[in-house]
XYZ file of C-alpha atoms in Angstrom:
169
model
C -17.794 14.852 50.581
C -16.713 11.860 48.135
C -20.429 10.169 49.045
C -22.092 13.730 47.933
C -20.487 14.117 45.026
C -21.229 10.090 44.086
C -24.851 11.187 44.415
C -24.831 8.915 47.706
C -25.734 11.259 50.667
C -28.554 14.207 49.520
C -26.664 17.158 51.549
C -23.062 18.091 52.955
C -21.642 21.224 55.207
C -18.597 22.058 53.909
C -16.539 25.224 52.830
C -17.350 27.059 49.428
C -14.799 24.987 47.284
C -17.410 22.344 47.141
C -19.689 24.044 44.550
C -16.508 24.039 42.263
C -16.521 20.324 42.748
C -20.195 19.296 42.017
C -19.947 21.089 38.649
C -16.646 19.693 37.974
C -16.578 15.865 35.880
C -13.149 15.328 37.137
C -14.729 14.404 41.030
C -18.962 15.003 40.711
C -21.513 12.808 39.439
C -23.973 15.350 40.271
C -23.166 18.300 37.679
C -25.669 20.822 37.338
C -27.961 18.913 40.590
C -26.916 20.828 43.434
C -27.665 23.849 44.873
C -26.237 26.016 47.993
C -28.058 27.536 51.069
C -27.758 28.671 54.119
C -26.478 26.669 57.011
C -29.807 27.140 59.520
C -29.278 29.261 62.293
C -31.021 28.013 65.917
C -34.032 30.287 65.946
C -33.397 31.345 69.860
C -30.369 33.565 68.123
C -32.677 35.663 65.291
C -30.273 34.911 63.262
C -31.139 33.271 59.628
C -27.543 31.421 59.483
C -25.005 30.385 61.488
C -21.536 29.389 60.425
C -18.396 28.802 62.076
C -14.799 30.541 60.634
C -12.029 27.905 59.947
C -9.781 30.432 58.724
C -6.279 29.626 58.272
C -3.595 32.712 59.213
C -0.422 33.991 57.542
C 1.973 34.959 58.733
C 5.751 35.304 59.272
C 8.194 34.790 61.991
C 9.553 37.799 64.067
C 13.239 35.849 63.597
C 12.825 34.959 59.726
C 15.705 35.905 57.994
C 13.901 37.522 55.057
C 10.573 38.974 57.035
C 10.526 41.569 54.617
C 10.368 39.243 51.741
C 8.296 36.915 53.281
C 5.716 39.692 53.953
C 5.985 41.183 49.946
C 4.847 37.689 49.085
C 1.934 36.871 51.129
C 1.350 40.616 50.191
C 1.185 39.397 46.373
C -0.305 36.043 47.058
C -3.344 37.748 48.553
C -3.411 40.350 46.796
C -7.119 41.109 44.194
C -4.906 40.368 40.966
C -3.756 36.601 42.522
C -7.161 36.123 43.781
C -8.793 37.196 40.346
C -7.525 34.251 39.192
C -9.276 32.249 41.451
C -12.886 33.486 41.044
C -14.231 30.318 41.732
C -13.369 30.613 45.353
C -14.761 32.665 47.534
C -12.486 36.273 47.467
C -11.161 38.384 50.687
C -11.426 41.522 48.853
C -15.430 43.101 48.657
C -14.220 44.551 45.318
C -14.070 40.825 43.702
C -16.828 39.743 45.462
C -18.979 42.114 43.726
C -16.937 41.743 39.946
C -19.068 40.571 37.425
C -16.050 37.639 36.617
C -16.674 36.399 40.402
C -20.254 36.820 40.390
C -20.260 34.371 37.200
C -18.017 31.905 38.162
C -19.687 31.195 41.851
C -23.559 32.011 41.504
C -23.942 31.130 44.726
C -21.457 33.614 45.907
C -24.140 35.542 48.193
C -25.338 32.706 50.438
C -21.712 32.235 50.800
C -21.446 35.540 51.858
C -24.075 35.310 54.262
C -22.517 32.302 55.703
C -19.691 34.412 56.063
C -21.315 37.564 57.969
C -22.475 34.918 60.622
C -19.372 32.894 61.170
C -18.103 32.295 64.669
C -15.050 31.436 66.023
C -14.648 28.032 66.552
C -14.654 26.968 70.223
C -10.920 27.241 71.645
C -10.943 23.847 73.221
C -7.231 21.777 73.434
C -8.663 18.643 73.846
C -10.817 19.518 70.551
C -10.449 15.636 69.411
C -11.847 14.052 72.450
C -14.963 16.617 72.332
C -15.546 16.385 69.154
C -15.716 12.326 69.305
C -18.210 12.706 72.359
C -20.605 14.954 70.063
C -20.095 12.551 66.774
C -20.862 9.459 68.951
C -24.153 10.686 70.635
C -25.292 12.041 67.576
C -24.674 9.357 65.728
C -26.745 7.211 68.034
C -29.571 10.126 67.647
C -29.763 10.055 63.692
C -29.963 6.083 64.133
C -32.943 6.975 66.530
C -31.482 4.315 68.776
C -31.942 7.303 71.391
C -34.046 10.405 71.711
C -32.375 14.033 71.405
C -33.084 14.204 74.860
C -31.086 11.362 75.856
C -28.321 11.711 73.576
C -27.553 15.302 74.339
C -28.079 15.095 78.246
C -25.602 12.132 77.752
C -22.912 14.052 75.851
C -23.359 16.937 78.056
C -22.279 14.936 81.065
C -19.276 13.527 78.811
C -18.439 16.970 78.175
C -18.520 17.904 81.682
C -16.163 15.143 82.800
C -13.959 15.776 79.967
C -13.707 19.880 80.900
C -13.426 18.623 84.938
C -10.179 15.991 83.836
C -8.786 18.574 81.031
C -9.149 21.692 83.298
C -10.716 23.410 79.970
């Protein structure tokens, strides 16, 4: 994100915070030059976006000595007059999602929500780390064009494979 903001790389996929921080001087050299779309959806779904949720749960333990006070605050903390106050960010509740204050702070709130609509789990993989460095290594050789798609994919796929036979997942 640090090279997008710098005005080094042209495009990023992140999470909805990052349109705060291209208009913000404190981290963007690109005020005002970015924009927000969809992330493209493969068209064999007929689906315009695709997205994947990286949602992060609250919750409390069944032991906690204070469970009722624990829930009162995440009650408050995520409740629409906390996350008024945050109407740069992208809001749980539809009612400040559609609020003119929202709306105006994060213009770019409906391709967000769109995003949103067409999120995904993420896969449920325990071995998530090794996976994920089979896929960033054989398509890293693939935007270098040191291999074709073919090539790279068919060679991550047997990667995969091995790595699902040795995990058991």
């Amino acid at each position: 994100m640090r090279a997008f903001l710098a005005g080094g790389v042209s495009f990023t996929t992140n999470w909805n915070f990052v349109w705060g921080a291209m208009n913000d001087p404190v981290y963007s050299q690109i005020i005002g030059q970015g924009g927000v779309a969809p992330i493209p959806a493969a068209r064999s779904t007929g689906k315009d976006a695709a997205s994947v949720s990286g949602f992060l749960g609250l919750g409390v333990l069944a032991n906690s000595a204070h469970a009722d006070l624990a829930v009162a605050w995440l009650r408050y903390l995520t409740s629409p007059q906390v996350q008024a106050q945050q109407a740069g960010q992208l809001p749980i509740w539809t009612s400040l999602q559609n609020s003119a204050d929202v709306r105006k702070a994060n213009p770019q709130i409906d391709v967000f929500l769109a995003n949103l609509a067409n999120a995904r789990p993420r896969p449920k993989l325990v071995h998530y780390v090794e996976a994920s460095a089979v896929l960033q290594r054989h398509l890293h050789d693939l935007f270098l064009g040191s291999v074709t798609p073919t090539a790279a994919m068919s060679a991550a796929q047997s990667e995969l494979l091995a790595l699902q036979k040795r995990f058991g997942s």
